Amino acid sequence: MKKIPVLMIVWCLLAGWTARAAEPALTLNLWPDKAPGETGQLAEEKVEFFKGALPKKQISNVSRPTLEIFRPVKGKENGAAVVICPGGGFTVLMMDYEGEDCAVWLNTLGVTTIVVKYRVPIRANGPRYLAALQDTQRALSLVRSKAVEWGLDPKRIGVLGFSAGGEASTVASTNYDKPSYPAVDEVDKVSSRPDFAIAIYPGGLVENGQLIADVRVTKETPPMFITVANNDPAAEGSAELYLALKRAGVSVELHIYADGVHGFGMRPSPEPHATWTARLADWLNAQGLLKPAAAAP
């Protein structure tokens, strides 16, 4: 029998990783009607499954974004929630290892999770992340508006993004005071500011060695956890984001792993980068975000 590396076994235990398909408890339309600026017709939305040692679920041509809500085991909920933005280069969405798998793992910590199926591919007008940013801001407001109904603490709602989703969620975390679309209903009157942010190898944050203009770090920016591999082109952006947060006096934690390349997501691996979930769990706990609802500040 082939031996399984010990570190991979440890990772699986820490991450609560499972090969079974993740099923949301609830799926909601993000917008009451068409999303902002949606006038043209896309090809039909497509869901594809790629087989292999580690299967992959990919979605393309999204014009009607939705939220997938994943709940912890009844009685384990702690009131915290995380809005998750998968990666995919704003072309497709990697819905399992950069979305639903992460949602299921965070559920084991008592955190309610909401995976955003945001619009892809890139729309013609505005920055490449505009549609994803609009959907992320709307998702944060919508989740906070449902806090009482879903048993959430409205002051412990965060955002987590992988790659392109990390770019959109970082821009959302630094532009909560600057809506990217005109209000469409009462939900948009609810704050879209995340109480904490998690950037997993966020892409597209630097241009000519500096943070892009739409990453507007101030002392009011929420606390942030960042992780990336040293041999990932996104490492420079992650480092610049860390320095900007530090200079602004924002609580921030950065982990740069020597290896891992881009897109490791929730994939098991014997390499140290696969322990990022354990580091994130430590950070969430240190921030007081995993306390039972009654004990939370």
PDB file of N, CA, C and O in Angstrom, residues 17-23 101 104:
ATOM      1  N   TRP A  17     -11.011  18.582   5.325  1.00  0.00           N
ATOM      2  CA  TRP A  17     -11.202  18.378   3.888  1.00  0.00           C
ATOM      3  C   TRP A  17     -11.983  17.116   3.629  1.00  0.00           C
ATOM      4  O   TRP A  17     -11.811  16.097   4.280  1.00  0.00           O
ATOM      5  N   THR A  18     -12.872  17.168   2.651  1.00  0.00           N
ATOM      6  CA  THR A  18     -13.651  16.006   2.270  1.00  0.00           C
ATOM      7  C   THR A  18     -13.818  15.991   0.765  1.00  0.00           C
ATOM      8  O   THR A  18     -13.898  17.029   0.133  1.00  0.00           O
ATOM      9  N   ALA A  19     -13.836  14.798   0.197  1.00  0.00           N
ATOM     10  CA  ALA A  19     -13.968  14.676  -1.250  1.00  0.00           C
ATOM     11  C   ALA A  19     -15.417  14.744  -1.704  1.00  0.00           C
ATOM     12  O   ALA A  19     -15.705  14.825  -2.877  1.00  0.00           O
ATOM     13  N   ARG A  20     -16.365  14.726  -0.765  1.00  0.00           N
ATOM     14  CA  ARG A  20     -17.768  14.726  -1.167  1.00  0.00           C
ATOM     15  C   ARG A  20     -18.159  16.092  -1.714  1.00  0.00           C
ATOM     16  O   ARG A  20     -17.555  17.105  -1.394  1.00  0.00           O
ATOM     17  N   ALA A  21     -19.176  16.107  -2.542  1.00  0.00           N
ATOM     18  CA  ALA A  21     -19.657  17.366  -3.103  1.00  0.00           C
ATOM     19  C   ALA A  21     -20.280  18.218  -2.009  1.00  0.00           C
ATOM     20  O   ALA A  21     -21.000  17.716  -1.151  1.00  0.00           O
ATOM     21  N   ALA A  22     -19.953  19.506  -2.023  1.00  0.00           N
ATOM     22  CA  ALA A  22     -20.530  20.431  -1.042  1.00  0.00           C
ATOM     23  C   ALA A  22     -21.910  20.862  -1.525  1.00  0.00           C
ATOM     24  O   ALA A  22     -22.094  21.190  -2.693  1.00  0.00           O
ATOM     25  N   GLU A  23     -22.874  20.864  -0.628  1.00  0.00           N
ATOM     26  CA  GLU A  23     -24.242  21.249  -0.979  1.00  0.00           C
ATOM     27  C   GLU A  23     -24.681  22.421  -0.102  1.00  0.00           C
ATOM     28  O   GLU A  23     -24.701  22.306   1.117  1.00  0.00           O
ATOM     29  N   ASP A 101     -15.409  24.228  -1.103  1.00  0.00           N
ATOM     30  CA  ASP A 101     -14.587  23.457  -0.170  1.00  0.00           C
ATOM     31  C   ASP A 101     -14.155  24.322   1.020  1.00  0.00           C
ATOM     32  O   ASP A 101     -14.107  23.866   2.168  1.00  0.00           O
ATOM     33  N   VAL A 104     -17.154  24.767   3.376  1.00  0.00           N
ATOM     34  CA  VAL A 104     -17.390  23.601   4.235  1.00  0.00           C
ATOM     35  C   VAL A 104     -16.361  23.556   5.362  1.00  0.00           C
ATOM     36  O   VAL A 104     -16.690  23.257   6.521  1.00  0.00           O
TER      37      VAL A 104
END
